[in-house]
Amino acid sequence: MVNTLPQSTPKQPKAGIKEPSQETILTPRFYTTDFETAANLDLSAQETELTAMLEEMRADYNRHHFVRDEAFEQSWEHIGGESRRAFIEYLERSCISEFSGFLLFKELSRKLKGRSPLLAEIFQLMARDEARHAGFLNKAMGDFKVSLDLATVTKTRTYTFFPIEWVIYTVYLSEKIGYWRYIIIYRHLQKHPENQFYPIFRKFESWCQDENRHGDIFKALLRSQPQLWKTWKARLWSRFFLLSVFATHTLTVHERASFYDSLGLEATEFDRQVVRNTNETAGRAFPVMLNTEHPKFFPRLQRCSGYNLKISEIERSSGPKLVKLIRKLPLIAAIVWNLLLLYLIEPIDTEALRETVR
């Protein structure tokens, strides 16, 4: 069951402080979990791997990376109009996502301290990384005369309860899809420096290594729990979370196509690259991966994106809320139907391929 914790009453934002975008099913969420179950996880099957990754985290290879150099010390007023709006929206979404990870990891570290020392320190160091990322993104927003009051966001955001098993699945995918998003943008801009309109993109290579390292930690956690990959239920949940993450990515990328246009990236092709690579990577941890090469896979995702854009148009239009809801219902039903058909596409059994060289 997914429960949401009550929000505090939001206060009037100060000058220069951006009010966070309205929460929707597609916006990054804040999570809480069952800390008692997390503290009792048996890590013995992956303890060697987790200990090795803890040593990497302690080394903190990126401790000098997230420093604002002279490239940031200039006016950014020349970035205007739709490009400016889309970029600020991208920075905000990324900042909220990183800050969400910080809060979850910080609380896990605090609750597990003295009970699961290995995990407690790992989560503490992952929280360090996520806080660093969120702070860097928020300072970037400041270059555009807005920023987020993250202390207020902490109190006013909805917190969704996920069992620790769901947290392991979703955070693993979140970190790995984040890696592929960052590295694809970075490599593209290395080939097309004329589209690198702001210096934060130069930070993406080392940034994505943090995402990759965090994902590897959650892979070890997942593989340490046989119930997350050995059972028939694990196969169904793996398909569900893979499809959920990929559908969310497709819808949000196409909602923000203008941002990718400003980078010289075509939104649909970028989305497909990210989904294919993340799916392939997930096959190393999950018992199944989705058949992204099925002829109906990407066309159905694209259809869902089109329906979502129409829903957004209706939401922005004038008219009574009830009328808008009635107009949106067939589109919502069409998205659900297409996602169900995607879920029913036979997945690829990665456990059968585990010993195969690919």
Short mmCIF file of C-alpha atoms in Angstrom, two decimals:
data_model
loop_
_atom_site.label_atom_id
_atom_site.label_comp_id
_atom_site.label_asym_id
_atom_site.label_seq_id
_atom_site.Cartn_x
_atom_site.Cartn_y
_atom_site.Cartn_z
CA MET A 1 0.00 0.00 0.00
CA VAL A 2 1.17 3.54 -0.77
CA ASN A 3 0.33 6.14 1.86
CA THR A 4 1.00 9.86 1.73
CA LEU A 5 1.91 11.92 4.75
CA PRO A 6 0.12 15.24 5.30
CA GLN A 7 1.65 18.48 4.06
CA SER A 8 2.29 21.58 6.14
CA THR A 9 0.51 24.74 5.06
CA PRO A 10 2.77 26.52 2.52
CA LYS A 11 3.90 30.05 3.32
CA GLN A 12 4.09 32.95 0.89
CA PRO A 13 7.46 32.66 -0.93
CA LYS A 14 10.09 35.37 -0.45
CA ALA A 15 11.33 37.53 -3.31
CA GLY A 16 13.60 35.52 -5.62
CA ILE A 17 12.38 32.22 -4.14
CA LYS A 18 10.56 30.12 -6.69
CA GLU A 19 7.41 28.39 -5.57
CA PRO A 20 7.88 24.71 -6.44
CA SER A 21 5.89 23.47 -9.42
CA GLN A 22 2.58 21.80 -8.62
CA GLU A 23 2.95 18.14 -7.70
CA THR A 24 1.62 15.72 -10.31
CA ILE A 25 2.04 12.03 -10.99
CA LEU A 26 5.08 12.90 -13.12
CA THR A 27 6.92 15.22 -10.73
CA PRO A 28 9.73 13.83 -8.53
CA ARG A 29 8.32 12.56 -5.25
CA PHE A 30 9.58 12.46 -1.67
CA TYR A 31 9.62 9.02 -0.05
CA THR A 32 9.65 7.39 3.35
CA THR A 33 9.92 3.66 4.03
CA ASP A 34 9.85 0.85 6.58
CA PHE A 35 13.10 1.53 8.44
CA GLU A 36 12.68 -1.53 10.70
CA THR A 37 12.69 -3.86 7.69
CA ALA A 38 15.64 -1.98 6.18
CA ALA A 39 17.65 -2.43 9.39
CA ASN A 40 17.03 -6.18 9.33
CA LEU A 41 18.10 -6.82 5.72
CA ASP A 42 20.54 -9.73 5.47
CA LEU A 43 23.45 -8.37 3.39
CA SER A 44 25.75 -11.39 3.70
CA ALA A 45 25.39 -12.45 0.04
CA GLN A 46 26.74 -9.08 -1.17
CA GLU A 47 28.72 -7.85 1.86
CA THR A 48 32.08 -7.98 0.08
CA GLU A 49 30.77 -5.89 -2.83
CA LEU A 50 29.07 -3.40 -0.51
CA THR A 51 32.23 -3.01 1.59
CA ALA A 52 34.29 -2.34 -1.54
CA MET A 53 31.80 0.30 -2.70
CA LEU A 54 31.83 1.90 0.75
CA GLU A 55 35.60 2.37 0.37
CA GLU A 56 34.96 4.11 -2.96
CA MET A 57 32.39 6.37 -1.33
CA ARG A 58 34.81 7.25 1.47
CA ALA A 59 37.44 8.24 -1.11
CA ASP A 60 34.97 10.85 -2.43
CA TYR A 61 36.55 11.20 -5.85
CA ASN A 62 34.22 14.09 -6.76
CA ARG A 63 34.79 16.21 -3.64
CA HIS A 64 36.48 18.95 -5.67
CA HIS A 65 34.27 18.58 -8.72
CA PHE A 66 31.16 20.54 -7.77
CA VAL A 67 32.87 23.91 -7.53
CA ARG A 68 31.58 26.96 -9.37
CA ASP A 69 34.50 28.30 -11.40
CA GLU A 70 34.90 31.51 -13.37
CA ALA A 71 32.75 30.13 -16.22
CA PHE A 72 29.69 30.75 -14.02
CA GLU A 73 30.68 34.34 -13.20
CA GLN A 74 28.78 36.14 -15.95
CA SER A 75 25.32 37.38 -16.84
CA TRP A 76 22.84 34.89 -18.26
CA GLU A 77 20.28 37.45 -19.40
CA HIS A 78 20.97 36.54 -23.03
CA ILE A 79 19.18 33.21 -22.42
CA GLY A 80 15.58 34.29 -22.65
CA GLY A 81 12.09 33.29 -23.69
CA GLU A 82 11.14 29.64 -23.97
CA SER A 83 14.77 28.46 -23.67
CA ARG A 84 15.13 30.19 -20.30
CA ARG A 85 11.80 28.89 -18.99
CA ALA A 86 12.52 25.32 -20.11
CA PHE A 87 16.02 25.35 -18.61
CA ILE A 88 14.82 26.68 -15.24
CA GLU A 89 12.14 23.98 -15.23
CA TYR A 90 14.81 21.35 -15.96
CA LEU A 91 17.03 22.66 -13.13
CA GLU A 92 14.09 22.69 -10.71
CA ARG A 93 12.99 19.15 -11.50
CA SER A 94 16.57 17.88 -11.22
CA CYS A 95 17.11 19.75 -7.94
CA ILE A 96 13.92 18.35 -6.38
CA SER A 97 14.86 14.84 -7.51
CA GLU A 98 18.36 15.06 -6.00
CA PHE A 99 17.01 16.63 -2.80
CA SER A 100 14.45 13.85 -2.50
CA GLY A 101 17.29 11.31 -2.60
CA PHE A 102 19.20 13.28 0.03
CA LEU A 103 16.25 13.27 2.46
CA LEU A 104 15.56 9.55 2.03
CA PHE A 105 19.23 8.52 2.36
CA LYS A 106 19.79 10.83 5.32
CA GLU A 107 16.82 9.36 7.18
CA LEU A 108 17.86 5.79 6.34
CA SER A 109 21.35 6.52 7.67
CA ARG A 110 19.95 7.99 10.88
CA LYS A 111 17.50 5.13 11.50
CA LEU A 112 20.03 2.39 10.70
CA LYS A 113 22.89 3.81 12.77
CA GLY A 114 23.96 1.26 15.39
CA ARG A 115 21.79 -1.44 13.84
CA SER A 116 23.25 -1.87 10.35
CA PRO A 117 26.55 0.09 10.41
CA LEU A 118 27.57 -0.81 6.85
CA LEU A 119 24.31 0.41 5.33
CA ALA A 120 24.12 3.41 7.66
CA GLU A 121 27.48 4.74 6.46
CA ILE A 122 26.72 4.00 2.82
CA PHE A 123 23.45 5.94 3.03
CA GLN A 124 25.19 8.78 4.87
CA LEU A 125 27.72 9.15 2.05
CA MET A 126 25.06 8.86 -0.66
CA ALA A 127 23.13 11.62 1.14
CA ARG A 128 26.31 13.71 0.98
CA ASP A 129 26.45 13.28 -2.80
CA GLU A 130 22.77 14.05 -3.33
CA ALA A 131 22.97 17.19 -1.15
CA ARG A 132 25.97 18.33 -3.17
CA HIS A 133 24.07 17.83 -6.42
CA ALA A 134 20.91 19.58 -5.18
CA GLY A 135 22.89 22.55 -3.86
CA PHE A 136 24.79 22.92 -7.12
CA LEU A 137 21.56 22.86 -9.13
CA ASN A 138 19.92 25.38 -6.82
CA LYS A 139 22.87 27.75 -7.22
CA ALA A 140 22.52 27.36 -10.98
CA MET A 141 18.88 28.46 -10.66
CA GLY A 142 20.18 31.47 -8.74
CA ASP A 143 22.04 32.57 -11.87
CA PHE A 144 18.58 33.03 -13.40
CA LYS A 145 17.33 35.12 -10.46
CA VAL A 146 15.27 32.32 -8.86
CA SER A 147 15.97 29.52 -6.39
CA LEU A 148 14.16 26.98 -4.25
CA ASP A 149 13.78 27.28 -0.49
CA LEU A 150 14.67 23.64 0.18
CA ALA A 151 13.98 23.92 3.91
CA THR A 152 10.40 24.94 3.15
CA VAL A 153 10.09 22.26 0.46
CA THR A 154 11.06 19.67 3.10
CA LYS A 155 8.06 20.68 5.22
CA THR A 156 5.45 21.21 2.51
CA ARG A 157 6.09 18.35 0.06
CA THR A 158 3.96 15.20 0.12
CA TYR A 159 5.86 12.16 1.41
CA THR A 160 4.87 8.81 -0.11
CA PHE A 161 5.43 5.56 1.78
CA PHE A 162 7.13 2.77 -0.21
CA PRO A 163 8.09 -0.61 1.28
CA ILE A 164 11.88 -0.99 1.33
CA GLU A 165 11.65 -3.55 -1.50
CA TRP A 166 10.01 -0.96 -3.74
CA VAL A 167 12.61 1.61 -2.70
CA ILE A 168 15.39 -0.73 -3.82
CA TYR A 169 13.78 -1.29 -7.23
CA THR A 170 12.92 2.36 -7.87
CA VAL A 171 16.10 3.98 -6.56
CA TYR A 172 18.22 1.54 -8.56
CA LEU A 173 16.35 2.50 -11.73
CA SER A 174 16.37 6.20 -10.85
CA GLU A 175 20.15 6.23 -10.42
CA LYS A 176 20.82 4.22 -13.57
CA ILE A 177 18.45 6.21 -15.77
CA GLY A 178 20.04 9.35 -14.31
CA TYR A 179 23.45 8.05 -15.36
CA TRP A 180 22.33 7.50 -18.93
CA ARG A 181 20.58 10.86 -19.15
CA TYR A 182 23.68 12.73 -17.97
CA ILE A 183 26.24 10.80 -20.00
CA ILE A 184 24.25 10.99 -23.26
CA ILE A 185 23.85 14.76 -22.88
CA TYR A 186 27.55 15.12 -21.97
CA ARG A 187 28.77 13.08 -24.97
CA HIS A 188 26.43 14.92 -27.31
CA LEU A 189 27.73 18.32 -26.16
CA GLN A 190 31.32 17.15 -26.47
CA LYS A 191 30.58 16.64 -30.16
CA HIS A 192 28.49 19.82 -30.45
CA PRO A 193 30.05 22.43 -28.11
CA GLU A 194 28.10 25.18 -29.88
CA ASN A 195 24.99 23.92 -28.01
CA GLN A 196 26.62 24.00 -24.55
CA PHE A 197 24.93 27.23 -23.51
CA TYR A 198 25.62 26.94 -19.75
CA PRO A 199 28.69 25.54 -17.90
CA ILE A 200 26.80 23.04 -15.72
CA PHE A 201 26.82 20.60 -18.63
CA ARG A 202 30.60 20.32 -18.35
CA LYS A 203 30.07 18.79 -14.91
CA PHE A 204 27.89 15.95 -16.18
CA GLU A 205 30.68 13.40 -16.78
CA SER A 206 31.78 13.19 -13.14
CA TRP A 207 28.20 13.82 -12.00
CA CYS A 208 26.95 10.73 -13.77
CA GLN A 209 29.65 8.64 -12.09
CA ASP A 210 27.99 9.43 -8.74
CA GLU A 211 24.69 8.20 -10.21
CA ASN A 212 26.36 5.06 -11.52
CA ARG A 213 28.04 4.30 -8.19
CA HIS A 214 24.77 4.78 -6.30
CA GLY A 215 23.02 2.47 -8.77
CA ASP A 216 25.69 -0.20 -8.25
CA ILE A 217 25.10 -0.03 -4.48
CA PHE A 218 21.38 -0.62 -5.00
CA LYS A 219 22.15 -3.43 -7.44
CA ALA A 220 24.14 -5.14 -4.66
CA LEU A 221 21.25 -4.56 -2.25
CA LEU A 222 18.80 -6.04 -4.75
CA ARG A 223 20.95 -9.11 -5.42
CA SER A 224 21.44 -9.64 -1.68
CA GLN A 225 17.68 -10.24 -1.34
CA PRO A 226 16.62 -13.41 -3.22
CA GLN A 227 12.94 -12.44 -2.95
CA LEU A 228 13.68 -9.45 -5.22
CA TRP A 229 14.96 -11.52 -8.14
CA LYS A 230 14.36 -15.26 -7.64
CA THR A 231 10.57 -15.45 -7.41
CA TRP A 232 7.72 -15.10 -9.90
CA LYS A 233 6.51 -12.07 -7.94
CA ALA A 234 9.92 -10.44 -8.42
CA ARG A 235 9.56 -10.86 -12.19
CA LEU A 236 6.17 -9.14 -12.16
CA TRP A 237 7.39 -6.29 -9.95
CA SER A 238 10.51 -5.83 -12.09
CA ARG A 239 8.37 -5.45 -15.22
CA PHE A 240 6.09 -3.02 -13.41
CA PHE A 241 8.87 -0.73 -12.16
CA LEU A 242 10.78 -0.82 -15.44
CA LEU A 243 7.66 0.17 -17.37
CA SER A 244 6.69 2.83 -14.80
CA VAL A 245 10.11 4.49 -14.94
CA PHE A 246 10.32 4.33 -18.74
CA ALA A 247 6.79 5.67 -19.24
CA THR A 248 7.44 8.54 -16.83
CA HIS A 249 10.66 9.34 -18.68
CA THR A 250 8.99 9.34 -22.09
CA LEU A 251 6.15 11.59 -20.93
CA THR A 252 8.41 14.10 -19.16
CA VAL A 253 10.96 14.29 -21.98
CA HIS A 254 8.25 15.11 -24.51
CA GLU A 255 6.63 17.61 -22.14
CA ARG A 256 10.00 19.41 -22.10
CA ALA A 257 11.00 18.90 -25.74
CA SER A 258 11.98 22.58 -26.04
CA PHE A 259 14.79 22.07 -23.51
CA TYR A 260 16.26 19.21 -25.55
CA ASP A 261 15.85 21.27 -28.71
CA SER A 262 18.02 23.97 -27.12
CA LEU A 263 20.76 21.33 -26.65
CA GLY A 264 20.47 20.20 -30.25
CA LEU A 265 18.89 16.91 -29.19
CA GLU A 266 15.75 15.42 -30.73
CA ALA A 267 13.51 14.50 -27.78
CA THR A 268 12.16 11.21 -29.15
CA GLU A 269 15.58 9.88 -30.12
CA PHE A 270 17.09 10.98 -26.78
CA ASP A 271 14.28 9.25 -24.90
CA ARG A 272 14.77 6.01 -26.84
CA GLN A 273 18.53 6.02 -26.26
CA VAL A 274 18.04 6.49 -22.51
CA VAL A 275 15.34 3.80 -22.25
CA ARG A 276 17.27 1.23 -24.30
CA ASN A 277 20.51 1.73 -22.36
CA THR A 278 18.81 1.75 -18.95
CA ASN A 279 16.87 -1.40 -19.84
CA GLU A 280 20.07 -3.17 -20.87
CA THR A 281 21.81 -2.06 -17.68
CA ALA A 282 18.86 -3.16 -15.52
CA GLY A 283 19.18 -6.63 -17.02
CA ARG A 284 22.34 -7.06 -14.92
CA ALA A 285 20.32 -6.69 -11.71
CA PHE A 286 16.69 -7.55 -12.48
CA PRO A 287 15.42 -11.08 -13.29
CA VAL A 288 13.83 -9.71 -16.48
CA MET A 289 14.17 -6.72 -18.75
CA LEU A 290 11.61 -5.32 -21.15
CA ASN A 291 11.63 -6.18 -24.84
CA THR A 292 12.28 -2.66 -26.11
CA GLU A 293 12.86 -4.02 -29.63
CA HIS A 294 9.28 -5.28 -29.88
CA PRO A 295 7.67 -3.41 -32.82
CA LYS A 296 4.88 -2.06 -30.58
CA PHE A 297 7.05 -0.97 -27.63
CA PHE A 298 8.13 2.56 -28.53
CA PRO A 299 5.06 3.38 -30.69
CA ARG A 300 2.79 2.68 -27.70
CA LEU A 301 4.99 4.77 -25.39
CA GLN A 302 4.87 7.54 -27.99
CA ARG A 303 1.09 7.28 -28.07
CA CYS A 304 0.98 7.70 -24.28
CA SER A 305 3.12 10.81 -24.63
CA GLY A 306 0.73 12.27 -27.20
CA TYR A 307 -2.26 11.65 -24.93
CA ASN A 308 -0.38 13.24 -22.02
CA LEU A 309 0.34 16.38 -24.06
CA LYS A 310 -3.37 16.66 -24.86
CA ILE A 311 -4.17 16.30 -21.14
CA SER A 312 -1.75 19.15 -20.40
CA GLU A 313 -3.46 21.33 -23.02
CA ILE A 314 -6.84 20.66 -21.44
CA GLU A 315 -5.46 21.44 -17.98
CA ARG A 316 -4.14 24.82 -19.19
CA SER A 317 -7.42 25.70 -20.92
CA SER A 318 -10.17 27.75 -19.34
CA GLY A 319 -13.38 26.15 -18.20
CA PRO A 320 -14.94 24.43 -15.19
CA LYS A 321 -12.85 21.74 -13.49
CA LEU A 322 -15.58 19.14 -14.01
CA VAL A 323 -15.69 19.76 -17.76
CA LYS A 324 -11.91 19.50 -17.98
CA LEU A 325 -11.99 16.23 -16.02
CA ILE A 326 -14.61 14.76 -18.36
CA ARG A 327 -12.46 15.73 -21.35
CA LYS A 328 -9.36 14.19 -19.76
CA LEU A 329 -10.89 10.85 -18.71
CA PRO A 330 -10.80 9.17 -22.18
CA LEU A 331 -7.16 10.22 -22.59
CA ILE A 332 -6.22 8.87 -19.14
CA ALA A 333 -7.99 5.61 -19.99
CA ALA A 334 -6.08 5.42 -23.30
CA ILE A 335 -2.75 5.84 -21.47
CA VAL A 336 -3.64 3.13 -18.96
CA TRP A 337 -4.75 0.78 -21.76
CA ASN A 338 -1.55 1.26 -23.75
CA LEU A 339 0.59 0.75 -20.63
CA LEU A 340 -1.30 -2.46 -19.88
CA LEU A 341 -0.62 -3.73 -23.41
CA LEU A 342 3.06 -2.82 -22.97
CA TYR A 343 3.18 -4.67 -19.66
CA LEU A 344 1.80 -7.79 -21.35
CA ILE A 345 4.62 -7.90 -23.93
CA GLU A 346 6.70 -10.93 -23.01
CA PRO A 347 9.87 -9.75 -21.24
CA ILE A 348 13.42 -11.08 -21.69
CA ASP A 349 14.55 -13.58 -19.05
CA THR A 350 17.88 -12.15 -17.90
CA GLU A 351 18.54 -14.94 -15.40
CA ALA A 352 18.63 -17.40 -18.32
CA LEU A 353 21.16 -15.11 -20.00
CA ARG A 354 23.24 -14.55 -16.85
CA GLU A 355 26.03 -16.91 -17.92
CA THR A 356 25.89 -15.79 -21.55
CA VAL A 357 28.51 -13.40 -22.89
CA ARG A 358 26.64 -10.51 -24.52
#
